[in-house]
Amino acid sequence: MATVDEKQVVQTDQETIVKVEDLKKYFPIKGGILKRTIGHVKAVDGVTFDIKKGETLGIVGESGSGKSTLGRMILRLLEPTEGKILFQENDITHLKNHKMRPIRKDMQIIFQDPFASLNTKMSVEQLIEEPLLIQTNMTKKERKEKVKELLEKVGLRASDRLKYPHEFSGGQRQRISIARALAINPKFVIADEAVSALDVSIQAQVLNLMSDLQEDFGLTYLFISHDLSVVKHISDRVGVMYLGRLAEIAPKKDIYENPLHPYTQALLSSIPDTDVDRERETVHLEGDLPSPSNPPSGCAFRTRCPMAHERCAVDRPELQHMGEGHYVACHLYDE
Amino acid sequence: MTNETVLDVKDLKTYFYLDDNQVAKAVDDVDLTVRAGETVALVGESGSGKSITSLSIMQLINKPGKIVNGEISLLGRNLLELTDKQMTKVRGNDVAMIFQEPMTALNPVYTVGNQIMEVLRKHKNMSKKQARQRAIDLLKLVGFPRAEETVNEYPHQLSGGMRQRAMIAIAISCDPKLLIADEPTTALDVTIQAQILDLMSEMKDRLDMGLLLITHDLGVVAEYADRVLVMYGGQIVEQAPKRHLFKDPKHPYTEGLLESLPSVHKEEERLGTIKGTVPPAHKFPKGCRFSSRCPHAMEKCFETNPELMDLDHERAVRCYLYTED
């Protein structure tokens, strides 16, 4: 395992910052009088990918696809059941809390609901100062200066620092969350449905802000969302999740212009489009997402797939490389 | 299609009287019509007054809110002149409503069948047996494959999309002339959203209802609406047939909204934005309510609020950029 110092020597443009190998998270289902484990919800069931420094990887999926669980495991907010997480080439899968703490400085998360994620009893200054207190040796004066600087960076006024979260609108609160996440100069930020609760005009402001900050701070984003249009706008590469597994992962252009997995195709054709002239062929999916506690055998998507054949019920498709970084897990593309 | 006017709202004003003697003008001078077989979309961001408009039509406004002015005529009858008892007969019968969150709109302790039968027995005087049969037929109609079993199931046994289907079954049970759908698919995943919107469209055509679709999602509007009303600050700021609105938006707010929308089919480097935020309903600026955020604001925009002016017989806009002088 390379130490942090060695790694900085061999820095290149395509350096991997996060690597996830066969990551799994099974939540036990307890039942009966003795509360024995009677089954598992396979929230994430074997996911492998890496994220390059400075890029934005978008993860899309519907509710229950496991995308948020995945994000939380990478930050070690949830313990993985199996698999490996590498952050800057260090295996952090089983690090103890005190060893994790210095690494947490480099990874931050922005949540969906800025009403729930900001402590209502703390002023904006206290909120943004908190990570600085824990993670740095800054003096009080330096911290106050940093708070002012951050507020201006995210488009709020320095004088806003004495206000409390309830005095702000949803978009402004999300700006506070972003300032808080960026306070300790992280390298890697997970945005978990970070703009989903915002109105479109405000959503656009926050997305533009996130792009600007990415450039200014050299950030790497894992952008988790159910909204394919937003993910397309902000991502360099996109992974599509279905029932705890990656169905397809590819550079943005390939996913949207040449989707290979029938699920990706259906997902894209389900999005209502504002182009009123475009002729569209809609592949509307039948049925609902199966329960992750009892997923179908073989390919998890086969129960809703218009192209399903016999093999899909038997073998679980693995991701296969279709060229130029385009991976798909589907038997249609078997040799 | 009969094309008759089902709903005709004129000069509707719904104000909320706040504690400190302030008045929130949540809906302020709204005119709208819905014809049979037509889908009219009411779009706007949070706080624009779109939901209060729909609740006003149903007369479900509670204190401190009050409908202070206007006329709401449904099939030629002014609903504002009806007594509470008469209005109860109208709700669920002539006009039905579907809400965003089917789990809170459905009663968790009654079976799906019971909730459909309740409406039928109340409004149509059906016997228990007739109502039950009709409930099963309705569930089949909205796409439940095992309707005979679903009729005995509770809402928690259904998925989000299925609950919304059950809501639709309740809503159409008395053949309403007008269906109001307030963000009906906002809580659902995209693949399920498409199923539900298709179902609503199909039911609208089959029953020749007018559909008032309230949404913040311009994609849904582009796909399902015939005419669009854009709301901002409690008022309609633009009104147009769908195609015209998306191809050639007139109001700077509509324009801004469309530019701020990321698309899966376009490549945009930066999204357009509308600066600032929606002002709260008790603190609208003097003059045009959009003036503080408008890139084209002129002097008079800060002085007086423009009227909604007709551009031609199907388009109207509330903006001084389109006045003669």
XYZ file of C-alpha atoms in Angstrom, chain A:
335
model
C 0.000 0.000 0.000
C 1.413 3.370 -0.973
C 1.668 6.057 1.638
C 0.235 9.475 1.014
C 3.666 11.004 0.382
C 4.707 8.511 -2.259
C 1.482 9.011 -4.041
C 1.912 12.752 -4.399
C 5.178 12.180 -6.227
C 3.547 10.138 -8.949
C 0.612 12.448 -9.491
C -0.776 12.419 -13.012
C -3.912 13.781 -14.611
C -5.671 10.459 -14.546
C -4.917 9.633 -10.941
C -7.574 7.582 -9.209
C -8.890 9.132 -6.016
C -11.553 6.621 -5.020
C -11.699 2.967 -5.917
C -14.526 0.670 -4.916
C -14.206 -3.080 -5.351
C -17.114 -5.497 -5.201
C -18.760 -3.436 -2.483
C -21.780 -4.964 -0.750
C -24.163 -3.855 1.954
C -26.745 -6.301 3.254
C -29.161 -5.073 5.894
C -30.518 -7.910 8.047
C -34.287 -8.371 8.326
C -35.205 -9.498 11.850
C -38.319 -11.483 12.523
C -40.053 -13.930 14.819
C -40.170 -13.801 18.613
C -36.423 -14.220 18.972
C -35.676 -11.493 16.438
C -33.480 -13.803 14.430
C -32.217 -12.726 11.065
C -34.676 -14.140 8.559
C -33.312 -12.536 5.429
C -31.332 -9.654 3.986
C -32.073 -6.512 2.055
C -29.312 -6.428 -0.511
C -29.101 -2.647 -0.769
C -25.778 -2.713 -2.576
C -24.768 -6.010 -4.097
C -21.327 -6.013 -5.643
C -20.417 -2.642 -7.092
C -17.015 -1.884 -8.622
C -15.832 1.423 -10.088
C -13.220 4.100 -9.677
C -13.305 7.858 -9.673
C -10.502 9.872 -11.221
C -9.161 12.985 -9.613
C -10.981 16.141 -10.724
C -13.860 14.382 -12.471
C -17.529 14.164 -11.615
C -19.008 10.711 -11.544
C -22.787 10.759 -11.611
C -24.752 7.868 -10.126
C -28.394 7.645 -11.195
C -31.046 5.248 -10.101
C -34.612 5.138 -8.849
C -35.563 4.918 -5.194
C -34.340 1.669 -3.701
C -31.525 1.248 -6.199
C -28.904 1.573 -3.464
C -27.276 4.773 -4.646
C -27.383 6.567 -1.285
C -26.199 3.485 0.619
C -23.273 3.336 -1.774
C -22.335 6.965 -1.068
C -22.554 6.478 2.656
C -20.344 3.403 2.568
C -17.623 5.233 0.670
C -17.534 7.807 3.479
C -17.665 4.965 6.018
C -20.886 6.328 7.481
C -22.164 2.799 6.951
C -20.032 -0.307 7.365
C -19.747 -2.361 4.186
C -20.725 -6.036 4.454
C -18.099 -7.048 1.923
C -15.711 -5.480 -0.524
C -13.036 -2.843 -0.482
C -12.874 0.950 -0.513
C -9.637 2.664 -1.477
C -9.220 6.376 -0.945
C -6.078 7.857 -2.467
C -4.744 4.303 -2.690
C -5.219 3.655 1.029
C -7.539 0.847 1.992
C -10.026 2.523 4.331
C -12.556 -0.315 4.453
C -11.780 -1.337 8.011
C -9.997 1.682 9.483
C -10.850 2.459 13.102
C -12.564 5.745 13.854
C -9.474 7.550 15.135
C -7.545 6.567 12.031
C -10.453 7.542 9.827
C -10.640 11.064 11.279
C -7.642 12.610 9.459
C -8.900 11.047 6.214
C -12.391 12.480 6.708
C -10.829 15.908 6.266
C -10.499 15.083 2.591
C -14.002 13.722 2.050
C -17.260 15.539 2.614
C -20.940 15.074 1.840
C -23.790 17.412 0.950
C -27.246 16.028 1.705
C -30.571 16.539 -0.003
C -32.513 18.322 2.651
C -30.809 21.441 3.962
C -33.657 21.787 6.461
C -32.750 18.542 8.177
C -28.976 18.591 7.795
C -28.254 21.956 9.428
C -28.586 22.250 13.209
C -31.267 24.893 13.728
C -29.798 26.042 17.030
C -26.433 27.006 15.547
C -25.727 30.243 13.732
C -24.267 30.093 10.249
C -20.901 31.035 11.675
C -20.981 28.218 14.219
C -22.103 25.770 11.553
C -19.264 26.555 9.181
C -16.730 26.949 11.985
C -17.423 23.523 13.465
C -15.410 21.463 10.961
C -12.548 23.987 11.243
C -12.511 23.537 15.025
C -12.357 19.788 14.779
C -10.021 19.384 11.851
C -7.601 22.345 11.955
C -5.450 24.289 14.401
C -6.696 27.659 13.233
C -6.982 30.470 15.761
C -10.349 31.989 16.468
C -9.529 34.998 14.332
C -8.397 32.876 11.404
C -11.562 30.812 11.646
C -13.805 33.870 11.571
C -11.958 35.168 8.524
C -12.306 31.801 6.788
C -16.063 31.733 7.472
C -16.473 35.147 5.860
C -14.398 34.090 2.884
C -16.405 30.886 2.419
C -19.747 32.671 2.641
C -18.707 35.005 -0.131
C -17.416 32.115 -2.204
C -20.813 30.425 -2.133
C -22.670 33.626 -2.960
C -23.901 34.690 0.472
C -22.944 37.849 2.362
C -20.313 37.876 5.099
C -22.894 39.601 7.288
C -25.127 36.526 7.005
C -22.847 34.666 9.401
C -24.772 35.750 12.478
C -28.123 34.514 11.160
C -29.720 31.134 11.843
C -30.758 28.531 9.243
C -34.487 29.328 9.470
C -33.789 32.823 8.156
C -32.709 31.435 4.803
C -34.530 29.964 1.808
C -33.903 26.393 0.647
C -31.357 27.402 -1.983
C -29.482 29.590 0.479
C -29.423 26.804 3.050
C -27.920 24.505 0.477
C -25.243 27.154 -0.088
C -24.520 27.054 3.654
C -24.217 23.252 3.487
C -21.782 23.636 0.624
C -19.717 26.234 2.505
C -19.615 23.898 5.485
C -18.528 20.967 3.345
C -15.768 23.018 1.723
C -14.496 24.629 4.928
C -11.634 22.181 5.413
C -10.585 22.003 1.758
C -11.745 18.476 0.986
C -10.565 16.718 -2.141
C -13.625 14.577 -2.649
C -17.247 15.605 -2.170
C -20.319 13.385 -2.373
C -23.496 15.243 -3.303
C -26.446 13.042 -2.389
C -29.525 14.459 -4.142
C -28.045 17.851 -3.301
C -30.333 19.862 -5.588
C -33.417 17.650 -5.601
C -35.374 19.695 -3.080
C -34.830 22.988 -4.905
C -36.937 24.806 -7.468
C -35.498 24.773 -10.992
C -34.324 28.370 -11.040
C -32.563 27.847 -7.691
C -31.325 24.403 -8.703
C -29.569 26.006 -11.670
C -27.866 28.520 -9.365
C -26.574 25.778 -7.072
C -25.421 23.561 -9.971
C -23.484 26.458 -11.480
C -21.964 27.183 -8.080
C -20.872 23.566 -7.716
C -19.196 23.655 -11.145
C -17.363 26.881 -10.263
C -16.168 25.510 -6.944
C -14.988 22.317 -8.592
C -12.712 24.401 -10.784
C -11.542 26.717 -7.989
C -10.771 23.981 -5.480
C -9.894 21.117 -7.818
C -12.691 18.992 -6.366
C -13.752 15.501 -7.309
C -17.499 14.879 -7.106
C -19.616 11.793 -6.720
C -22.985 13.184 -7.714
C -25.877 10.950 -6.665
C -29.304 11.788 -8.073
C -32.511 10.368 -9.455
C -32.666 13.179 -12.009
C -31.045 12.168 -15.291
C -31.043 15.675 -16.710
C -29.192 17.114 -13.733
C -26.702 14.246 -13.743
C -26.073 14.755 -17.426
C -25.432 18.420 -16.911
C -22.829 18.052 -14.182
C -21.119 14.690 -14.785
C -18.165 13.519 -16.833
C -19.050 9.866 -16.438
C -22.347 8.307 -15.397
C -23.193 5.027 -13.690
C -26.753 3.666 -13.738
C -27.819 1.569 -10.754
C -30.660 -0.913 -10.543
C -31.446 -2.942 -7.414
C -28.045 -2.554 -5.822
C -25.965 -3.184 -8.925
C -24.443 -1.133 -11.697
C -26.320 -1.792 -14.917
C -24.103 0.417 -17.012
C -21.283 2.901 -16.559
C -19.746 5.040 -19.295
C -18.598 8.508 -20.254
C -21.574 10.859 -20.248
C -21.865 11.213 -24.003
C -22.015 7.436 -24.503
C -24.635 6.863 -21.832
C -26.986 9.487 -23.198
C -26.404 9.040 -26.910
C -25.801 5.334 -27.072
C -27.332 3.649 -24.033
C -26.770 -0.097 -24.195
C -28.633 -1.509 -21.206
C -32.395 -1.876 -21.753
C -32.936 -0.254 -18.348
C -30.899 2.815 -19.281
C -32.816 3.011 -22.554
C -36.164 2.849 -20.776
C -35.073 5.326 -18.132
C -34.007 7.841 -20.759
C -37.190 7.483 -22.730
C -39.324 7.971 -19.608
C -38.030 11.463 -18.950
C -40.554 14.015 -20.075
C -38.876 16.286 -22.573
C -39.351 20.007 -23.044
C -38.587 19.789 -26.740
C -42.150 19.773 -28.024
C -41.099 19.003 -31.592
C -38.932 15.983 -31.023
C -40.435 12.734 -32.231
C -39.958 10.186 -29.538
C -40.331 6.524 -29.235
C -41.221 5.696 -25.698
C -40.319 2.428 -24.074
C -42.424 2.651 -20.950
C -41.532 0.044 -18.375
C -44.179 -2.204 -16.940
C -44.444 -2.906 -13.251
C -42.517 -1.764 -10.216
C -39.031 -2.188 -8.859
C -38.848 -5.645 -7.218
C -38.084 -5.780 -3.502
C -34.357 -5.744 -2.738
C -35.001 -8.353 -0.023
C -36.117 -10.821 -2.642
C -34.517 -9.848 -5.938
C -35.234 -11.904 -9.068
C -32.737 -14.631 -9.908
C -30.175 -13.946 -12.589
C -30.461 -10.433 -13.913
C -32.399 -8.252 -11.441
C -33.979 -6.284 -14.265
C -35.355 -9.264 -16.186
C -38.867 -9.009 -14.667
C -39.356 -5.626 -16.351
C -37.053 -6.057 -19.331
C -38.634 -6.114 -22.804
C -35.629 -8.070 -24.136
C -35.357 -10.724 -21.421
C -34.564 -14.278 -22.543
C -33.963 -17.610 -20.807
C -30.392 -16.987 -19.831
C -31.363 -13.824 -17.909
C -33.208 -15.891 -15.299
C -30.197 -18.112 -14.697
C -26.951 -16.164 -14.937
C -26.334 -12.842 -13.350
C -24.690 -10.607 -15.969
C -21.376 -9.037 -15.000
C -20.113 -5.682 -16.249
C -18.315 -6.157 -19.560
C -16.187 -3.646 -21.399
C -17.675 -2.493 -24.695
C -14.761 -0.168 -25.531
C -13.837 3.389 -24.596
C -14.716 3.057 -20.951
C -18.266 1.906 -21.671
C -19.277 -0.998 -19.409
C -22.632 -2.778 -19.445
C -24.057 -5.683 -17.449
C -26.428 -7.344 -19.902
C -26.568 -10.704 -21.674
C -27.586 -9.029 -24.944
C -23.949 -8.146 -25.420
C -22.445 -11.562 -24.663
C -20.112 -12.964 -27.274
